[in-house]
mmCIF file of C-alpha atoms in Angstrom:
data_model
loop_
_atom_site.group_PDB
_atom_site.id
_atom_site.type_symbol
_atom_site.label_atom_id
_atom_site.label_comp_id
_atom_site.label_asym_id
_atom_site.label_seq_id
_atom_site.Cartn_x
_atom_site.Cartn_y
_atom_site.Cartn_z
ATOM 1 C CA GLY A 1 -2.392 100.393 -6.142
ATOM 2 C CA GLN A 2 -2.462 96.798 -7.001
ATOM 3 C CA ASN A 3 0.284 94.590 -8.334
ATOM 4 C CA ILE A 4 -0.988 91.210 -9.504
ATOM 5 C CA ASP A 5 1.306 88.351 -10.756
ATOM 6 C CA GLN A 6 0.467 85.097 -12.377
ATOM 7 C CA PRO A 7 2.436 82.745 -14.539
ATOM 8 C CA THR A 8 2.164 83.328 -18.298
ATOM 9 C CA GLU A 9 1.498 79.823 -19.518
ATOM 10 C CA MET A 10 0.870 76.260 -18.230
ATOM 11 C CA THR A 11 0.443 73.004 -19.988
ATOM 12 C CA ALA A 12 -1.241 69.806 -18.636
ATOM 13 C CA THR A 13 -2.667 66.487 -19.808
ATOM 14 C CA GLU A 14 -6.327 65.806 -20.092
ATOM 15 C CA GLY A 15 -7.572 64.273 -16.829
ATOM 16 C CA ALA A 16 -4.806 65.781 -14.829
ATOM 17 C CA ILE A 17 -4.747 68.603 -12.266
ATOM 18 C CA VAL A 18 -3.324 71.989 -12.629
ATOM 19 C CA GLN A 19 -2.647 74.687 -10.130
ATOM 20 C CA ILE A 20 -2.446 78.304 -11.193
ATOM 21 C CA ASN A 21 -0.859 80.704 -8.552
ATOM 22 C CA CYS A 22 -1.609 84.430 -8.123
ATOM 23 C CA THR A 23 0.360 86.810 -5.904
ATOM 24 C CA TYR A 24 -0.868 90.260 -5.224
ATOM 25 C CA GLN A 25 -0.087 93.413 -3.376
ATOM 26 C CA THR A 26 -2.751 95.935 -2.538
ATOM 27 C CA SER A 27 -3.441 98.779 -0.071
ATOM 28 C CA GLY A 28 -6.801 97.588 0.811
ATOM 29 C CA PHE A 29 -8.202 94.134 -0.060
ATOM 30 C CA ASN A 30 -11.780 93.464 -0.761
ATOM 31 C CA GLY A 31 -11.988 90.218 -2.603
ATOM 32 C CA LEU A 32 -10.122 88.089 -5.080
ATOM 33 C CA PHE A 33 -11.803 86.624 -8.225
ATOM 34 C CA TRP A 34 -10.834 84.133 -10.805
ATOM 35 C CA TYR A 35 -12.288 84.326 -14.434
ATOM 36 C CA GLN A 36 -11.973 82.086 -17.313
ATOM 37 C CA GLN A 37 -11.612 83.680 -20.819
ATOM 38 C CA HIS A 38 -11.680 81.805 -24.097
ATOM 39 C CA ALA A 39 -10.040 83.514 -27.152
ATOM 40 C CA GLY A 40 -12.153 86.322 -28.578
ATOM 41 C CA GLU A 41 -14.812 86.095 -25.756
ATOM 42 C CA ALA A 42 -15.685 88.029 -22.647
ATOM 43 C CA PRO A 43 -14.350 86.590 -19.296
ATOM 44 C CA THR A 44 -16.730 84.339 -17.318
ATOM 45 C CA PHE A 45 -16.749 84.139 -13.479
ATOM 46 C CA LEU A 46 -15.256 81.023 -11.739
ATOM 47 C CA SER A 47 -14.755 81.814 -8.115
ATOM 48 C CA TYR A 48 -14.537 84.473 -5.485
ATOM 49 C CA ASN A 49 -12.669 84.495 -2.075
ATOM 50 C CA VAL A 50 -12.661 87.229 0.425
ATOM 51 C CA LEU A 51 -11.856 85.098 3.564
ATOM 52 C CA ASP A 52 -8.821 82.681 4.004
ATOM 53 C CA GLY A 53 -9.412 79.102 2.881
ATOM 54 C CA LEU A 54 -10.606 76.890 0.131
ATOM 55 C CA GLU A 55 -13.670 77.443 -1.902
ATOM 56 C CA GLU A 56 -14.825 74.515 -3.973
ATOM 57 C CA LYS A 57 -17.178 74.395 -7.056
ATOM 58 C CA GLY A 58 -17.235 71.172 -8.811
ATOM 59 C CA ARG A 59 -13.959 70.638 -10.613
ATOM 60 C CA PHE A 60 -12.696 74.120 -9.858
ATOM 61 C CA SER A 61 -11.205 75.154 -6.361
ATOM 62 C CA SER A 62 -9.841 78.459 -5.332
ATOM 63 C CA PHE A 63 -7.614 79.145 -2.134
ATOM 64 C CA LEU A 64 -6.776 82.467 -0.527
ATOM 65 C CA SER A 65 -4.243 83.529 2.088
ATOM 66 C CA ARG A 66 -4.633 87.191 2.818
ATOM 67 C CA SER A 67 -1.631 87.387 5.019
ATOM 68 C CA LYS A 68 0.596 85.947 2.293
ATOM 69 C CA GLY A 69 -1.124 87.979 -0.558
ATOM 70 C CA TYR A 70 -1.516 84.713 -2.373
ATOM 71 C CA SER A 71 -4.259 82.692 -4.112
ATOM 72 C CA TYR A 72 -4.419 79.687 -6.389
ATOM 73 C CA LEU A 73 -7.010 78.182 -8.775
ATOM 74 C CA LEU A 74 -7.057 74.436 -8.842
ATOM 75 C CA LEU A 75 -8.537 72.693 -11.976
ATOM 76 C CA LYS A 76 -9.145 68.950 -11.484
ATOM 77 C CA GLU A 77 -9.963 66.292 -14.059
ATOM 78 C CA LEU A 78 -8.939 68.494 -16.857
ATOM 79 C CA GLN A 79 -10.845 68.492 -20.161
ATOM 80 C CA MET A 80 -9.955 69.888 -23.578
ATOM 81 C CA LYS A 81 -12.487 72.659 -23.132
ATOM 82 C CA ASP A 82 -10.571 73.917 -20.184
ATOM 83 C CA SER A 83 -7.864 75.335 -22.590
ATOM 84 C CA ALA A 84 -8.372 78.983 -21.921
ATOM 85 C CA SER A 85 -6.799 81.992 -20.304
ATOM 86 C CA TYR A 86 -7.332 82.223 -16.456
ATOM 87 C CA LEU A 87 -7.472 85.656 -15.048
ATOM 88 C CA CYS A 88 -6.799 86.686 -11.288
ATOM 89 C CA ALA A 89 -8.452 89.957 -10.134
ATOM 90 C CA VAL A 90 -8.282 91.952 -7.024
ATOM 91 C CA ARG A 91 -10.858 94.522 -5.679
ATOM 92 C CA ASP A 92 -9.678 97.329 -3.603
ATOM 93 C CA MET A 93 -11.519 98.133 -0.348
ATOM 94 C CA ASP A 94 -11.656 101.895 -0.599
ATOM 95 C CA ASP A 95 -12.944 102.610 -4.114
ATOM 96 C CA TYR A 96 -13.917 99.240 -5.568
ATOM 97 C CA LYS A 97 -11.207 99.449 -8.157
ATOM 98 C CA LEU A 98 -11.045 95.987 -9.806
ATOM 99 C CA SER A 99 -7.659 95.045 -11.302
ATOM 100 C CA PHE A 100 -6.573 92.088 -13.187
ATOM 101 C CA GLY A 101 -3.460 90.150 -13.662
ATOM 102 C CA ALA A 102 -2.057 89.520 -17.139
ATOM 103 C CA GLY A 103 -3.694 86.054 -17.173
ATOM 104 C CA THR A 104 -2.407 82.398 -17.476
ATOM 105 C CA THR A 105 -2.886 80.570 -20.608
ATOM 106 C CA VAL A 106 -3.524 76.821 -19.988
ATOM 107 C CA THR A 107 -3.218 74.421 -22.714
ATOM 108 C CA VAL A 108 -4.709 70.932 -22.276
ATOM 109 C CA ARG A 109 -3.191 68.105 -24.240
ATOM 110 C CA ALA A 110 -4.670 64.763 -25.153
ATOM 111 C CA ASP B 1 -33.608 89.267 -19.312
ATOM 112 C CA GLY B 2 -31.140 91.110 -17.026
ATOM 113 C CA GLY B 3 -27.596 91.691 -18.401
ATOM 114 C CA ILE B 4 -24.934 94.005 -19.516
ATOM 115 C CA THR B 5 -24.987 95.038 -23.173
ATOM 116 C CA GLN B 6 -22.093 96.454 -25.273
ATOM 117 C CA SER B 7 -22.608 97.785 -28.633
ATOM 118 C CA PRO B 8 -21.483 97.592 -31.346
ATOM 119 C CA LYS B 9 -19.681 94.299 -31.433
ATOM 120 C CA TYR B 10 -17.273 95.452 -34.172
ATOM 121 C CA LEU B 11 -16.354 99.072 -34.941
ATOM 122 C CA PHE B 12 -14.149 100.545 -37.523
ATOM 123 C CA ARG B 13 -12.898 104.127 -37.425
ATOM 124 C CA LYS B 14 -10.533 106.294 -39.319
ATOM 125 C CA GLU B 15 -7.464 107.608 -37.489
ATOM 126 C CA GLY B 16 -8.029 111.016 -35.865
ATOM 127 C CA GLN B 17 -11.812 110.429 -35.247
ATOM 128 C CA ASN B 18 -13.251 110.143 -31.714
ATOM 129 C CA VAL B 19 -15.594 107.142 -31.236
ATOM 130 C CA THR B 20 -17.946 106.316 -28.358
ATOM 131 C CA LEU B 21 -18.514 102.776 -27.196
ATOM 132 C CA SER B 22 -21.801 102.019 -25.523
ATOM 133 C CA CYS B 23 -22.234 99.984 -22.215
ATOM 134 C CA GLU B 24 -25.724 99.584 -20.725
ATOM 135 C CA GLN B 25 -26.788 97.410 -17.847
ATOM 136 C CA ASN B 26 -30.354 96.615 -16.368
ATOM 137 C CA LEU B 27 -28.902 94.798 -13.237
ATOM 138 C CA ASN B 28 -29.259 97.768 -10.998
ATOM 139 C CA HIS B 29 -25.493 97.589 -10.388
ATOM 140 C CA ASP B 30 -23.642 100.422 -8.644
ATOM 141 C CA ALA B 31 -20.196 100.061 -10.114
ATOM 142 C CA MET B 32 -19.037 99.933 -13.701
ATOM 143 C CA TYR B 33 -15.704 99.398 -15.336
ATOM 144 C CA TRP B 34 -14.053 99.809 -18.614
ATOM 145 C CA TYR B 35 -11.087 97.565 -19.666
ATOM 146 C CA ARG B 36 -8.848 97.316 -22.708
ATOM 147 C CA GLN B 37 -7.428 94.067 -23.849
ATOM 148 C CA ASP B 38 -4.703 93.680 -26.580
ATOM 149 C CA PRO B 39 -3.915 90.300 -28.116
ATOM 150 C CA GLY B 40 -2.366 87.820 -25.835
ATOM 151 C CA GLN B 41 -2.602 90.233 -22.953
ATOM 152 C CA GLY B 42 -4.550 90.625 -19.631
ATOM 153 C CA LEU B 43 -7.250 93.371 -18.934
ATOM 154 C CA ARG B 44 -6.050 96.861 -18.279
ATOM 155 C CA LEU B 45 -8.319 99.240 -16.353
ATOM 156 C CA ILE B 46 -9.294 102.454 -18.260
ATOM 157 C CA TYR B 47 -11.960 104.166 -16.052
ATOM 158 C CA TYR B 48 -14.341 102.923 -13.254
ATOM 159 C CA SER B 49 -17.294 104.362 -11.540
ATOM 160 C CA GLN B 50 -18.914 103.484 -8.151
ATOM 161 C CA ILE B 51 -21.971 105.730 -8.291
ATOM 162 C CA VAL B 52 -23.721 108.033 -10.867
ATOM 163 C CA ASN B 53 -21.988 111.354 -11.558
ATOM 164 C CA ASP B 54 -18.518 110.050 -10.233
ATOM 165 C CA PHE B 55 -15.808 108.135 -11.922
ATOM 166 C CA GLN B 56 -12.076 107.440 -11.385
ATOM 167 C CA LYS B 57 -9.138 107.100 -13.737
ATOM 168 C CA GLY B 58 -7.812 103.500 -14.021
ATOM 169 C CA ASP B 59 -4.234 102.617 -15.031
ATOM 170 C CA ILE B 60 -4.494 103.648 -18.694
ATOM 171 C CA ALA B 61 -6.942 106.494 -18.751
ATOM 172 C CA GLU B 62 -4.980 108.804 -21.098
ATOM 173 C CA GLY B 63 -6.858 109.312 -24.424
ATOM 174 C CA TYR B 64 -10.123 108.017 -23.080
ATOM 175 C CA SER B 65 -13.087 109.825 -21.427
ATOM 176 C CA VAL B 66 -16.236 108.584 -19.689
ATOM 177 C CA SER B 67 -19.560 109.849 -18.210
ATOM 178 C CA ARG B 68 -21.878 108.362 -15.661
ATOM 179 C CA GLU B 69 -25.120 110.347 -16.035
ATOM 180 C CA LYS B 70 -27.283 107.465 -15.326
ATOM 181 C CA LYS B 71 -26.772 104.454 -13.264
ATOM 182 C CA GLU B 72 -27.406 102.013 -16.006
ATOM 183 C CA SER B 73 -25.104 103.565 -18.572
ATOM 184 C CA PHE B 74 -21.309 104.051 -18.758
ATOM 185 C CA PRO B 75 -20.221 105.103 -22.328
ATOM 186 C CA LEU B 76 -16.522 105.281 -23.247
ATOM 187 C CA THR B 77 -15.140 107.800 -25.720
ATOM 188 C CA VAL B 78 -11.810 106.869 -27.368
ATOM 189 C CA THR B 79 -10.326 110.158 -28.480
ATOM 190 C CA SER B 80 -7.824 111.014 -31.038
ATOM 191 C CA ALA B 81 -5.327 111.637 -28.412
ATOM 192 C CA GLN B 82 -5.152 107.847 -27.736
ATOM 193 C CA LYS B 83 -2.093 106.716 -29.746
ATOM 194 C CA ASN B 84 -2.918 103.036 -30.310
ATOM 195 C CA PRO B 85 -6.761 102.537 -29.977
ATOM 196 C CA THR B 86 -7.177 99.347 -31.890
ATOM 197 C CA ALA B 87 -8.018 96.769 -29.239
ATOM 198 C CA PHE B 88 -10.838 94.701 -27.694
ATOM 199 C CA TYR B 89 -12.781 96.854 -25.121
ATOM 200 C CA LEU B 90 -14.806 95.062 -22.206
ATOM 201 C CA CYS B 91 -17.260 96.749 -19.966
ATOM 202 C CA ALA B 92 -18.190 95.206 -16.539
ATOM 203 C CA SER B 93 -20.636 96.078 -13.733
ATOM 204 C CA THR B 94 -21.116 94.884 -10.133
ATOM 205 C CA TRP B 95 -22.914 95.844 -6.970
ATOM 206 C CA THR B 96 -20.596 97.341 -4.369
ATOM 207 C CA ASP B 97 -20.985 94.667 -1.891
ATOM 208 C CA ASN B 98 -18.863 91.390 -2.361
ATOM 209 C CA THR B 99 -20.128 89.949 -5.673
ATOM 210 C CA GLU B 100 -18.746 89.000 -9.013
ATOM 211 C CA ALA B 101 -18.266 91.475 -11.920
ATOM 212 C CA PHE B 102 -20.431 90.715 -14.998
ATOM 213 C CA PHE B 103 -19.050 91.333 -18.307
ATOM 214 C CA GLY B 104 -20.477 92.511 -21.643
ATOM 215 C CA GLN B 105 -19.527 90.582 -24.886
ATOM 216 C CA GLY B 106 -17.062 93.435 -25.853
ATOM 217 C CA THR B 107 -16.347 95.725 -28.607
ATOM 218 C CA ARG B 108 -13.654 95.169 -30.925
ATOM 219 C CA LEU B 109 -12.342 98.506 -32.189
ATOM 220 C CA THR B 110 -10.254 98.816 -35.314
ATOM 221 C CA VAL B 111 -8.745 102.188 -36.339
ATOM 222 C CA VAL B 112 -7.449 102.452 -39.773
#
């Protein structure tokens, strides 16, 4: 099975940087995903990591360490529209089970 | 346009009735998933399917049933055995190689 943990809430100031951590335990790892979800909407894809290291996509970056079962999502130059829930998800190698953490609600303040 | 479609967007049912939520994708994806989301909570996996005519229980399968008779369709039935069915239901699909999962727009089910 999979056990995925991430902080419940984070608050940051517009223009700042926020790092959302995600730790996981899985019997067979086959990729880690980050999604953004605004209230009442479906999640939208942000990033994907399957190998160790940093993946950068504009203002968003994601890091993975498979040996530590650890990932983070880095949001730079925060904007008000970045206020949302950020979901960490892990896919299992054997049966493609895709499990999500409980999500981290990020509030960006002016 | 390719995509994943859930219908209806809002659904109301009386307590004790079964209800089926539709999920259709024309992306030729192999794997499909159903999740439930309660207010302020994350996504909890109900059922998932890697290929046609095969599916597995997720973490909260009790009170739900699915079928996968066609590659593009993965309907979810919420049965009367589900004790608290009011929730936001999300369907997702992906290829079985290393790619993102695409989500439908969700169905908000209210049982009265």
